[in-house]
PDB file of C-alpha atoms and ligand atoms in Angstrom:
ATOM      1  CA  UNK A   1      76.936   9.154  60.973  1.00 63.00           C
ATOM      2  CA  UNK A   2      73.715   6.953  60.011  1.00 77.00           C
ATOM      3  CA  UNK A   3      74.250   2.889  60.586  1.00 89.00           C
ATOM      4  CA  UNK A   4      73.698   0.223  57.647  1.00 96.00           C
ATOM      5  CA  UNK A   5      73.073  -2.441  59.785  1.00 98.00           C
ATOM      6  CA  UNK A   6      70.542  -3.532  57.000  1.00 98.00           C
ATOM      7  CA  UNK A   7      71.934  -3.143  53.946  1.00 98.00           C
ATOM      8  CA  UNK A   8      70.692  -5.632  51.036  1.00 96.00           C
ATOM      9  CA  UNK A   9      68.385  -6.941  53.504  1.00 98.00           C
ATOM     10  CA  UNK A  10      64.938  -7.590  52.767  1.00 99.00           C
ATOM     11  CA  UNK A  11      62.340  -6.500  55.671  1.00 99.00           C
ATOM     12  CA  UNK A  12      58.451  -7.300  55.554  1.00 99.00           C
ATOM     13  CA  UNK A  13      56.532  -4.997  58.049  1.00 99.00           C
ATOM     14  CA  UNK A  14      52.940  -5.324  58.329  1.00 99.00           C
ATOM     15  CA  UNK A  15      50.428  -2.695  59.281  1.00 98.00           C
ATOM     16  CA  UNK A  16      53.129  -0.150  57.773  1.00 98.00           C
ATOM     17  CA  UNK A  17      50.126   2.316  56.483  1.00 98.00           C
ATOM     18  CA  UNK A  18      50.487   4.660  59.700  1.00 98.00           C
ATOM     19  CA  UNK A  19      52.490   4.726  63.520  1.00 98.00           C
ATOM     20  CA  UNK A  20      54.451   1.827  64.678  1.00 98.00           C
ATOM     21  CA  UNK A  21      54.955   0.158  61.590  1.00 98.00           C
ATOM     22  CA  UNK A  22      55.363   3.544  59.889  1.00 98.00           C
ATOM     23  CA  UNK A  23      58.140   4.286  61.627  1.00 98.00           C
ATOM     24  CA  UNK A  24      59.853   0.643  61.210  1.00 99.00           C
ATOM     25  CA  UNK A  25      59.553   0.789  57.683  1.00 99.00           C
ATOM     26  CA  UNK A  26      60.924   3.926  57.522  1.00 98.00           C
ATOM     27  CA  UNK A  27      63.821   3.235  59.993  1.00 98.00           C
ATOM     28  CA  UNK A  28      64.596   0.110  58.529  1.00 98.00           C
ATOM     29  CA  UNK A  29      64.564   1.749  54.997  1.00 98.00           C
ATOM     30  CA  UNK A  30      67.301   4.819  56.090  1.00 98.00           C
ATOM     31  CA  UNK A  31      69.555   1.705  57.644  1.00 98.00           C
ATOM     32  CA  UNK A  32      69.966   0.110  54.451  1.00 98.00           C
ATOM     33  CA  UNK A  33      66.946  -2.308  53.836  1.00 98.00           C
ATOM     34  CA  UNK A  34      64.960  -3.059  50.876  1.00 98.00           C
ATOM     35  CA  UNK A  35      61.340  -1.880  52.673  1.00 99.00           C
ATOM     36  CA  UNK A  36      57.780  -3.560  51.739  1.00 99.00           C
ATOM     37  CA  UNK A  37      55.232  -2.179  53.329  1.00 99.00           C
ATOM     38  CA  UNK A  38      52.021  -4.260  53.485  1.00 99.00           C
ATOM     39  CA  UNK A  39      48.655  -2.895  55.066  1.00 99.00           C
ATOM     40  CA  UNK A  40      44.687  -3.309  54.294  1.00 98.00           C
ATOM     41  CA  UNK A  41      45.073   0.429  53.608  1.00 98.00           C
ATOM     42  CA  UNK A  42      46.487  -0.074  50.329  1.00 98.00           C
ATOM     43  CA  UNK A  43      46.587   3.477  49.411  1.00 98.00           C
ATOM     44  CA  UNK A  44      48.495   4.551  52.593  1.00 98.00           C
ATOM     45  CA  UNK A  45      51.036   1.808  51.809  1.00 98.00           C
ATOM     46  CA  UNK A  46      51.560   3.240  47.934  1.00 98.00           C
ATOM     47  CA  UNK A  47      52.133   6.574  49.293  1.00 98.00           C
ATOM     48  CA  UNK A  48      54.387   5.541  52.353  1.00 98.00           C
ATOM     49  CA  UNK A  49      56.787   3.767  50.118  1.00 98.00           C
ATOM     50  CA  UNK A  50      56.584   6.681  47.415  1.00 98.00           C
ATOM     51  CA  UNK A  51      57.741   9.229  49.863  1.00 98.00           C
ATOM     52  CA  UNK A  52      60.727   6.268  51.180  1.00 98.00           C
ATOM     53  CA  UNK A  53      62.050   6.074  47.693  1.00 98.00           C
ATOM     54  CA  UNK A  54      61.686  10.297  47.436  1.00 98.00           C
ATOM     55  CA  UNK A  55      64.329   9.862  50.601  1.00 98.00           C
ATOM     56  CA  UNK A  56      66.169   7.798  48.624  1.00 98.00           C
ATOM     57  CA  UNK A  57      65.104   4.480  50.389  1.00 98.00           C
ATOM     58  CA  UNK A  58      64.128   0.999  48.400  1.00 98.00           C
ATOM     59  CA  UNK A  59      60.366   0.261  49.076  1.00 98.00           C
ATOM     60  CA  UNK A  60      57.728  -1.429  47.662  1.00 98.00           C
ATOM     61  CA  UNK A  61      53.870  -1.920  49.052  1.00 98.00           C
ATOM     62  CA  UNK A  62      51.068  -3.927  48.954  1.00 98.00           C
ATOM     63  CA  UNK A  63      47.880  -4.358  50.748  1.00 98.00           C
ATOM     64  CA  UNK A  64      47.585  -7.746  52.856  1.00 99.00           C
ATOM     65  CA  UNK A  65      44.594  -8.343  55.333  1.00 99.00           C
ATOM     66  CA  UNK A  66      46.340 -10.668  57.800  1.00 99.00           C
ATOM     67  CA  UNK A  67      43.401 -12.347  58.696  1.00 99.00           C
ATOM     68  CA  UNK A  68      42.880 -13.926  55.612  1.00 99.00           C
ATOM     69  CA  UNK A  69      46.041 -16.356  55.754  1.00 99.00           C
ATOM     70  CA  UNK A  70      45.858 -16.353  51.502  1.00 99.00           C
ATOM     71  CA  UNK A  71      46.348 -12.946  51.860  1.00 99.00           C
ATOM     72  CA  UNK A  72      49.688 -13.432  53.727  1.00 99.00           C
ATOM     73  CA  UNK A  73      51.098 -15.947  51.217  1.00 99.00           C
ATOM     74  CA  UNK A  74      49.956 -13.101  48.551  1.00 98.00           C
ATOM     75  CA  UNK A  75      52.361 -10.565  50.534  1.00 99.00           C
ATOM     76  CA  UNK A  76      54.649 -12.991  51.162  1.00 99.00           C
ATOM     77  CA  UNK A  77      55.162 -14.117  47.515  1.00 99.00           C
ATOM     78  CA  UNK A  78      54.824 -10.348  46.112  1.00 99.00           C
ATOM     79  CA  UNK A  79      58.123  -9.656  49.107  1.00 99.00           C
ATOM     80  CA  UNK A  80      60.074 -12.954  46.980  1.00 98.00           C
ATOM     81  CA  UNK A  81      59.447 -11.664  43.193  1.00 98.00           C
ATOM     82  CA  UNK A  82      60.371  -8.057  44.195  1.00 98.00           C
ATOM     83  CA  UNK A  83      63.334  -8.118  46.411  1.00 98.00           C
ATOM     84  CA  UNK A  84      64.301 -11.579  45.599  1.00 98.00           C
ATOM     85  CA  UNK A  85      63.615 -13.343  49.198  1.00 98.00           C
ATOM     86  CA  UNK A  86      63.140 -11.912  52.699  1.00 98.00           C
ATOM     87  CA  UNK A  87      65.325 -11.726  56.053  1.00 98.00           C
ATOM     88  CA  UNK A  88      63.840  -9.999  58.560  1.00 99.00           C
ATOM     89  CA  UNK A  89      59.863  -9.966  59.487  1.00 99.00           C
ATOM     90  CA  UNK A  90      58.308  -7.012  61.346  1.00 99.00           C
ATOM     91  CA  UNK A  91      54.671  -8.614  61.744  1.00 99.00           C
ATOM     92  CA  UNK A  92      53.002  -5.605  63.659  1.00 98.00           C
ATOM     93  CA  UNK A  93      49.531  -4.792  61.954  1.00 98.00           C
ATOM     94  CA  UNK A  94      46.281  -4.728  64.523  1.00 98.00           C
ATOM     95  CA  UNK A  95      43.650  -3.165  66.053  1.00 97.00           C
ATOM     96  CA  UNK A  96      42.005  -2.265  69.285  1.00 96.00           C
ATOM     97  CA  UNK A  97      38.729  -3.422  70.210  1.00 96.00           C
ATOM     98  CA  UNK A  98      36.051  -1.064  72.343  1.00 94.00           C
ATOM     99  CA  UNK A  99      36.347  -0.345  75.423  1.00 93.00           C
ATOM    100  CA  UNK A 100      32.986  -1.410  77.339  1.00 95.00           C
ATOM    101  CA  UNK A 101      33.329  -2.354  81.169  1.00 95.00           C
ATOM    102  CA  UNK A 102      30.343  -5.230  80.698  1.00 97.00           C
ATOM    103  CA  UNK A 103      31.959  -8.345  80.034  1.00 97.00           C
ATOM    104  CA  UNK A 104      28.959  -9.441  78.118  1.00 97.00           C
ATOM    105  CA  UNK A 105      28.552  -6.900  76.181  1.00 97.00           C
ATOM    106  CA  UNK A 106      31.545  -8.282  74.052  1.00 97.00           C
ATOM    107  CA  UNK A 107      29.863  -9.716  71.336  1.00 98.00           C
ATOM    108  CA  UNK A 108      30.918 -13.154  69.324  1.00 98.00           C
ATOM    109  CA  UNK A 109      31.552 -11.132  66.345  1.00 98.00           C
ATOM    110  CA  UNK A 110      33.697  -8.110  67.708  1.00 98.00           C
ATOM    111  CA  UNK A 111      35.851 -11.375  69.773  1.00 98.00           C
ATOM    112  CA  UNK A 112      36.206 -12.770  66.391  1.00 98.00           C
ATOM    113  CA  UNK A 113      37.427  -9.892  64.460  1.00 98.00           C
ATOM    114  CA  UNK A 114      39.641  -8.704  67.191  1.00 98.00           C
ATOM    115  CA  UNK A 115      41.320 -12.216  67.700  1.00 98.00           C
ATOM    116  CA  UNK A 116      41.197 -12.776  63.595  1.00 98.00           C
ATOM    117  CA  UNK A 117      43.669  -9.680  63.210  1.00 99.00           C
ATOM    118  CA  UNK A 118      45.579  -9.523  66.372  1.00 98.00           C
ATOM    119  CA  UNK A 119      46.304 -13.189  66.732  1.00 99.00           C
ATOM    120  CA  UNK A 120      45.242 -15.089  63.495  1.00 99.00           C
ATOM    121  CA  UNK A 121      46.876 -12.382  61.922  1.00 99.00           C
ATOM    122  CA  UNK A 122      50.326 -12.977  63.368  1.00 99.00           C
ATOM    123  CA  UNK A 123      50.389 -16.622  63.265  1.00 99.00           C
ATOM    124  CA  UNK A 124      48.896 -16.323  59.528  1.00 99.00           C
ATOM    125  CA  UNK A 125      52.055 -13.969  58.517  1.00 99.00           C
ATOM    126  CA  UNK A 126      54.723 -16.345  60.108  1.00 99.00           C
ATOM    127  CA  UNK A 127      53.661 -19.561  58.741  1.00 99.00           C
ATOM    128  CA  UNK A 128      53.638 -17.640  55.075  1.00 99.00           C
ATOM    129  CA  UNK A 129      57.173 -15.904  56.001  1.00 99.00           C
ATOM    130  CA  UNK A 130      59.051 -18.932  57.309  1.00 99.00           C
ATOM    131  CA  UNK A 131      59.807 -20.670  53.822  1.00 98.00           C
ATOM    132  CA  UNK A 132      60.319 -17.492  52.670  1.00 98.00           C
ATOM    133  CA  UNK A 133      62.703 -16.618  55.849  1.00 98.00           C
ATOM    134  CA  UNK A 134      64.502 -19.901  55.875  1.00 98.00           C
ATOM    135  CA  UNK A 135      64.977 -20.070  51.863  1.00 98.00           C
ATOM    136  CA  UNK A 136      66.922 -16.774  51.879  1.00 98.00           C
ATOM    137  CA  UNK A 137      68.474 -17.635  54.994  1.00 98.00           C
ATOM    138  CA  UNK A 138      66.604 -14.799  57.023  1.00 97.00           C
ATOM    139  CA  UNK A 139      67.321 -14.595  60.625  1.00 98.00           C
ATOM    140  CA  UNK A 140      64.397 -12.682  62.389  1.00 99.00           C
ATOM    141  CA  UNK A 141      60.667 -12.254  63.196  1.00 99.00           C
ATOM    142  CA  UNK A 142      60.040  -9.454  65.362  1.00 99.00           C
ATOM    143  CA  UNK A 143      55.925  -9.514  66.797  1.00 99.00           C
ATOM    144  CA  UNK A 144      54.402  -6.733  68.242  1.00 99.00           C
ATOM    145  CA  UNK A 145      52.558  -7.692  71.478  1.00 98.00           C
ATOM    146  CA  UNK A 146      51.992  -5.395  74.366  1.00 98.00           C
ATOM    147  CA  UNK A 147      51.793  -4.278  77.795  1.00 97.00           C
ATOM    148  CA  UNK A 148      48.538  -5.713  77.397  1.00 98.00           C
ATOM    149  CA  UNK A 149      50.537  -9.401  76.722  1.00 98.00           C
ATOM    150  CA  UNK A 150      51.799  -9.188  80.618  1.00 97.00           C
ATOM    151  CA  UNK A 151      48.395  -7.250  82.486  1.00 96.00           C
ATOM    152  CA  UNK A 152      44.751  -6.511  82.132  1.00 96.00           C
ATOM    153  CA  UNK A 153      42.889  -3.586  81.268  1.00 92.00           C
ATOM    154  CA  UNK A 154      39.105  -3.544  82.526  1.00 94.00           C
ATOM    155  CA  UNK A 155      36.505  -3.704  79.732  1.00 96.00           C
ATOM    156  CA  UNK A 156      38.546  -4.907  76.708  1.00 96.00           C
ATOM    157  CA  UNK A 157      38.820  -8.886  76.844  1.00 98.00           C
ATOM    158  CA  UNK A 158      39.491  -9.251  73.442  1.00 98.00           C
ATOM    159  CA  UNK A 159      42.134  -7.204  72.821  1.00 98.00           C
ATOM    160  CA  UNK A 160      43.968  -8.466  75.974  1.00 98.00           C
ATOM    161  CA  UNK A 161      43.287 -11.772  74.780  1.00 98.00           C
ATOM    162  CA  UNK A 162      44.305 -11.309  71.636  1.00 98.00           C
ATOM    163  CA  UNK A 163      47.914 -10.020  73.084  1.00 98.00           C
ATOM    164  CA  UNK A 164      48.145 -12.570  75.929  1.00 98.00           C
ATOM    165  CA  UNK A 165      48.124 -14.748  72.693  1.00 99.00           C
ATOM    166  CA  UNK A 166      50.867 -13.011  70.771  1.00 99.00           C
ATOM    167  CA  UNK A 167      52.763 -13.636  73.629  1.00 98.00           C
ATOM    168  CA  UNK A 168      52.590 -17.330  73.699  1.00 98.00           C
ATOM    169  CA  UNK A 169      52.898 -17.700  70.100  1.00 99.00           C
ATOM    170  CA  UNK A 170      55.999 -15.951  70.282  1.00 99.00           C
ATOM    171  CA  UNK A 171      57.559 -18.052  72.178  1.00 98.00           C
ATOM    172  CA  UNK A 172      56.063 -20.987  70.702  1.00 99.00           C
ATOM    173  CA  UNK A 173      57.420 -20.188  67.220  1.00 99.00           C
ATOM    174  CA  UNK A 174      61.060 -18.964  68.933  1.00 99.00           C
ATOM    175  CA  UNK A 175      61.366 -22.406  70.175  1.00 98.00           C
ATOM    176  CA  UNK A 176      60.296 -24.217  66.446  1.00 98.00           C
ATOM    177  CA  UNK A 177      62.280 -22.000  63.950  1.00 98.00           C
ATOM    178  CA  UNK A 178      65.383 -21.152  66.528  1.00 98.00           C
ATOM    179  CA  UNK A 179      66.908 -24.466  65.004  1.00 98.00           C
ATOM    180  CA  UNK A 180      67.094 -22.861  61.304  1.00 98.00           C
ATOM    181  CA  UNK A 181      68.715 -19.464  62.403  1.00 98.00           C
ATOM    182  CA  UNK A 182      65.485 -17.203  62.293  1.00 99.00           C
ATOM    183  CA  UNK A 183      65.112 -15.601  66.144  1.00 99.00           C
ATOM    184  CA  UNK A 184      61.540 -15.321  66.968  1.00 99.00           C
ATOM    185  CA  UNK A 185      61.150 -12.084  69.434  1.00 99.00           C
ATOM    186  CA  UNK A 186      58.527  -9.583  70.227  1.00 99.00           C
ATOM    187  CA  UNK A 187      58.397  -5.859  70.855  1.00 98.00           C
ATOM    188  CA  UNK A 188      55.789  -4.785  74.072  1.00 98.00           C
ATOM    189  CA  UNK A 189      54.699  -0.657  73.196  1.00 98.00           C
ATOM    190  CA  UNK A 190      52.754   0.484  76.392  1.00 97.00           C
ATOM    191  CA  UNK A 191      51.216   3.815  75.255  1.00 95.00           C
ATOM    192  CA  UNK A 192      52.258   5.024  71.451  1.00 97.00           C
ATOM    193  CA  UNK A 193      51.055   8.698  70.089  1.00 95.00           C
ATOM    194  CA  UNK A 194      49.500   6.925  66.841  1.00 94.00           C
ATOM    195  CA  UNK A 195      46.370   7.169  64.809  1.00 90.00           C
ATOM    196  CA  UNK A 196      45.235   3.594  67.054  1.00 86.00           C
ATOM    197  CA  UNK A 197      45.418   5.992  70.336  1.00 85.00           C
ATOM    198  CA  UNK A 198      43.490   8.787  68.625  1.00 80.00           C
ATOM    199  CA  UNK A 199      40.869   6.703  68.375  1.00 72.00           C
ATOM    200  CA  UNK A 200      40.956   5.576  71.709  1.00 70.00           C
ATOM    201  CA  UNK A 201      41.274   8.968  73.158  1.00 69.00           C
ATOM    202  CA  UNK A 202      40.484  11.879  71.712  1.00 64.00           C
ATOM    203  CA  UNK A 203      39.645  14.000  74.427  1.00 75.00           C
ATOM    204  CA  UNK A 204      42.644  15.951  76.057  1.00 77.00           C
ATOM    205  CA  UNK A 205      41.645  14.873  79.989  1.00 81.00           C
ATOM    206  CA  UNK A 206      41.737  11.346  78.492  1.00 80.00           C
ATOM    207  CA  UNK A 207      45.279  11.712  77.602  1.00 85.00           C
ATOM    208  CA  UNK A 208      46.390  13.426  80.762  1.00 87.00           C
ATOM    209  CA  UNK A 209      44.960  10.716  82.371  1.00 85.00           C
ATOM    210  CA  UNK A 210      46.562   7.936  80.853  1.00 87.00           C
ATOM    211  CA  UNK A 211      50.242  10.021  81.487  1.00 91.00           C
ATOM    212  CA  UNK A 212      49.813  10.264  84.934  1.00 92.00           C
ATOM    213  CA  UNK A 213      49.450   6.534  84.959  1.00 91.00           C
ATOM    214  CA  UNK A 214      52.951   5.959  82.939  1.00 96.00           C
ATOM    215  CA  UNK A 215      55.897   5.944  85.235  1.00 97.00           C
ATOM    216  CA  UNK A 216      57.721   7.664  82.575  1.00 98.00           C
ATOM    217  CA  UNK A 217      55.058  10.825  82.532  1.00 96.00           C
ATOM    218  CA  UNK A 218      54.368  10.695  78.579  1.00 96.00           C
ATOM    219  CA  UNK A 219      53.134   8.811  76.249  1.00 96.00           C
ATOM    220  CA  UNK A 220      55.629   7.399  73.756  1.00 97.00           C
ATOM    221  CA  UNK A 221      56.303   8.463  70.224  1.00 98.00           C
ATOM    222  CA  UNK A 222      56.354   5.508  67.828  1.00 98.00           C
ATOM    223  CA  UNK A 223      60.077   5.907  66.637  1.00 98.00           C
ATOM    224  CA  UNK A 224      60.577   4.990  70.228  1.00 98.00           C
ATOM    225  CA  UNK A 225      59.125   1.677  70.009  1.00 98.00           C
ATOM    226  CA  UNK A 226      61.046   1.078  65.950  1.00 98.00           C
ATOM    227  CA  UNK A 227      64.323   1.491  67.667  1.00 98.00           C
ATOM    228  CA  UNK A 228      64.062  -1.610  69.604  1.00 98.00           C
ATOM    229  CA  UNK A 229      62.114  -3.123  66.720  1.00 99.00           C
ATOM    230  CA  UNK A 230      65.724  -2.636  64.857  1.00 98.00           C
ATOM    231  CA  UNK A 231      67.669  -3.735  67.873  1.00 98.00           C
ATOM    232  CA  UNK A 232      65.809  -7.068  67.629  1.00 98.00           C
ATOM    233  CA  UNK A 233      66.663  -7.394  64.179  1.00 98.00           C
ATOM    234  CA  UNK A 234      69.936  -6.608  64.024  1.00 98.00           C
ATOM    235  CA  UNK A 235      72.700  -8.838  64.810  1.00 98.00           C
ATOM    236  CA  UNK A 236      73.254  -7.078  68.423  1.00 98.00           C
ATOM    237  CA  UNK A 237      70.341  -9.145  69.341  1.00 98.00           C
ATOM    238  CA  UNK A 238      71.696 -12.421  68.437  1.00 98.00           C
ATOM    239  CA  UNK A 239      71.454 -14.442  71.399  1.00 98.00           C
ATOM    240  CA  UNK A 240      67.721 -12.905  71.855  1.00 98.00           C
ATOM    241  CA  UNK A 241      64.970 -16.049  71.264  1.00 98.00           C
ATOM    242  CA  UNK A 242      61.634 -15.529  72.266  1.00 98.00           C
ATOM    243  CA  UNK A 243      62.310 -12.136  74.074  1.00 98.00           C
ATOM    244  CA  UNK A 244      60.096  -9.541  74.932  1.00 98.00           C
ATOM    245  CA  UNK A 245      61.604  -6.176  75.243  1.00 98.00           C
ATOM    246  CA  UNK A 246      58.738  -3.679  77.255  1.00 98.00           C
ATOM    247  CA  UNK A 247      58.980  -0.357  75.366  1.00 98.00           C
ATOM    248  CA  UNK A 248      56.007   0.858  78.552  1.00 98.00           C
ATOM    249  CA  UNK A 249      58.097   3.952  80.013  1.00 98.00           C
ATOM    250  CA  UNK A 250      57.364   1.384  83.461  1.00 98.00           C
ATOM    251  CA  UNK A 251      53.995   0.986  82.771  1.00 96.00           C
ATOM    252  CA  UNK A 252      54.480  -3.074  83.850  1.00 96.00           C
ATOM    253  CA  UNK A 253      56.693  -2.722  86.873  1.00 96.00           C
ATOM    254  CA  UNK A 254      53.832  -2.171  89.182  1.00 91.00           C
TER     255      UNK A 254
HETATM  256  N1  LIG B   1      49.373   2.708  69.939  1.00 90.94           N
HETATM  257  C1  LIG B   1      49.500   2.066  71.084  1.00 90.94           C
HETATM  258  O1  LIG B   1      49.366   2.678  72.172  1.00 90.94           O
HETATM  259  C2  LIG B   1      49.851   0.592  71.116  1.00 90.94           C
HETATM  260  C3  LIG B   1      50.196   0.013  72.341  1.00 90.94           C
HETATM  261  C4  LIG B   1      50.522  -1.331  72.390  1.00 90.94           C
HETATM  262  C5  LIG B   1      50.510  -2.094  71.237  1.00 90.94           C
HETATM  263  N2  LIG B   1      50.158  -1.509  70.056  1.00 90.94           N
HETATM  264  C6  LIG B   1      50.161  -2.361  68.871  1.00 90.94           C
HETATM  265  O2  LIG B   1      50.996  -1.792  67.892  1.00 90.94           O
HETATM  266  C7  LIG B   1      50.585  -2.255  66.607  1.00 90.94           C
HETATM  267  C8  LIG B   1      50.528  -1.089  65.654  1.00 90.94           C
HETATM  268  O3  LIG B   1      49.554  -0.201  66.104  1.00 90.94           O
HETATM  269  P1  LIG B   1      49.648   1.390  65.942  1.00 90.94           P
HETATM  270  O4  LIG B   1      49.482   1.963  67.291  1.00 90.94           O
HETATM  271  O5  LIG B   1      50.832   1.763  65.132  1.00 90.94           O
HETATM  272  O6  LIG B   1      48.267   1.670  65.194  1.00 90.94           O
HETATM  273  P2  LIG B   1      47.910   2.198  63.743  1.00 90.94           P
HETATM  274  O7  LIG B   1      46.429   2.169  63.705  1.00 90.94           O
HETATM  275  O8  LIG B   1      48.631   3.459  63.468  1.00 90.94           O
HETATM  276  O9  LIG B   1      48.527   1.084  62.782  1.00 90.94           O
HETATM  277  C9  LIG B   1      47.951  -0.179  62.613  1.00 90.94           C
HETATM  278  C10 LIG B   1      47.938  -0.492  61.136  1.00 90.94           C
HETATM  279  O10 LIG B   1      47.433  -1.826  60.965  1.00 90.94           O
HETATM  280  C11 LIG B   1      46.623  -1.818  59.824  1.00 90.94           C
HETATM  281  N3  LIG B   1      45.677  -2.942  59.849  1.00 90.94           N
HETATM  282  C12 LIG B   1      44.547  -3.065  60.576  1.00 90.94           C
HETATM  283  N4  LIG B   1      43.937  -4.206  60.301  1.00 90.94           N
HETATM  284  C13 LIG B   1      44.700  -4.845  59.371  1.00 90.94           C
HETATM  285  C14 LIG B   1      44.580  -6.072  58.670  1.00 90.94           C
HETATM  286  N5  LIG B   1      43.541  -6.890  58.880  1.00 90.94           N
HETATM  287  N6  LIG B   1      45.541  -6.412  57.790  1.00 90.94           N
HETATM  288  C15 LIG B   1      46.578  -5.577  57.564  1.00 90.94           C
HETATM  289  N7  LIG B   1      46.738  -4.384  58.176  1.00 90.94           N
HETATM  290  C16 LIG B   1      45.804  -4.030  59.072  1.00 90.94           C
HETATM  291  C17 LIG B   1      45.910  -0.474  59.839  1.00 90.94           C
HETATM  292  O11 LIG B   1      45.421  -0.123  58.564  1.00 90.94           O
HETATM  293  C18 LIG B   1      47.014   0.438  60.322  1.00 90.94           C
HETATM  294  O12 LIG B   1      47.737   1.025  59.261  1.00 90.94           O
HETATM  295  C19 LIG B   1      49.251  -2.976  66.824  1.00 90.94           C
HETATM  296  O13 LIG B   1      49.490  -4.382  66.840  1.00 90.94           O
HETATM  297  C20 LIG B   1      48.826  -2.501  68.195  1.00 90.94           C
HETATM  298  O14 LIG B   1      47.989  -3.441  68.841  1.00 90.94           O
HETATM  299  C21 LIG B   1      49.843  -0.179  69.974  1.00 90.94           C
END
């Protein structure tokens, strides 16, 4: 039989237009939860939340870039006047950055963007959520960080940056907002089959490649990594503050 474990709760996930936050959104929707999904691709977003409510889910959408911190109060507001307050944050949107092995080569503007949505964009989204979050006395932010928050891949500084940030402001912001009841955790995907990877590698050897390097021996499928998104949200994770669970099939052992 199908859990509830978030009925009448309101979730916000970010970058819910395609994979990881795709499949939160929907998960969260099936358990119960009154859905919006925010993303800069608006129309992805409409159509996501269309086909939730076809399954008989409650969603709503609206586009948000989270690098623009008006933006985030925009999404954050829309989330009150719809569903009446929020509970649970799933702030997940981002993007890669290329892949060039010269350090130099990374220029001031491509550091910039990357660190605008990655990291700007998560700290943005929580300070909009948490008036929101401790109004309707919500109880949980869930970040999405990475393997790349814990090691280093050669010829991608901002992106590793970016997640070696998300790491610390997780735990910064689990230490702050603990004292009001929201729990302030992140989820660490190590390789996910969505449209980000796609872009990263199309070819076939490329993927082969990066599955011999994964303990595991394949590259995860996105539900994978919204199942422990839920966990965190749900109240089986209540003693959880500024965790990071390492959905990386081993990828961070060695
Ligand atoms: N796919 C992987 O292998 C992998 C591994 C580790 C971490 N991650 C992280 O998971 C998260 C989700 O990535 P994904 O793999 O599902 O990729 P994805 O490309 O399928 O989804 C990312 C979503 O974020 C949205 N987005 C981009 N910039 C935005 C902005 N400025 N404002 C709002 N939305 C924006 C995109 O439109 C897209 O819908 C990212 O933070 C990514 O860094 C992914």
């Amino acid at each position: 039989m199908q859990t509830r474990r978030f009925e009448g709760k309101v979730v916000l996930v970010t970058g819910a237009g395609s994979g990881i936050g795709l499949a939160a959104a929907r998960a969260f929707a099936a358990e119960g939860a009154k859905v919006v999904l925010a993303d800069l691709a608006e129309d992805k977003v409409r159509a996501n939340a269309q086909e939730i409510q076809q399954d008989g889910g409650i969603a709503s959408s609206i586009r948000v870039d989270v690098s623009d911190y008006p933006s985030c109060e925009q999404m954050v507001d829309h989330t009150v006047s719809t569903f009446g307050g929020l509970h649970i944050a799933f702030n997940n949107a981002g993007i890669p950055s290329p892949i060039d092995p010269e350090f130099e080569n990374c220029s001031v503007q491509e550091w910039d963007r990357v660190m605008g949505v990655n990291l700007n964009g998560i700290f943005y989204a929580m300070k909009a959520e948490t008036p929101a979050l401790r109004a309707a006395g919500g109880t949980a932010i869930i970040n999405t960080a990475s393997a790349a928050s814990f090691i280093a891949n050669p010829g991608m500084p901002s992106y590793i940056a970016s997640k070696h940030g998300v790491a610390g402001l997780t735990k910064a912001a689990a230490l702050d907002l603990v004292k009001y009841g929201i729990r302030v955790n992140a989820v660490c995907p190590g390789v996910v089959n969505t449209p980000m990877l796609a872009a990263a590698s199309a070819a076939p050897e490329m993927r082969a490649a990066m599955e011999a390097q994964i303990p595991i021996g394949r590259i995860a499928t996105p539900q994978e990594i919204a199942e422990s998104v839920l966990f965190l949200a749900s109240d089986a994770a209540s003693y959880l503050v500024g965790s990071f669970i390492r959905v990386d099939g081993g990828m961070t052992l060695s």
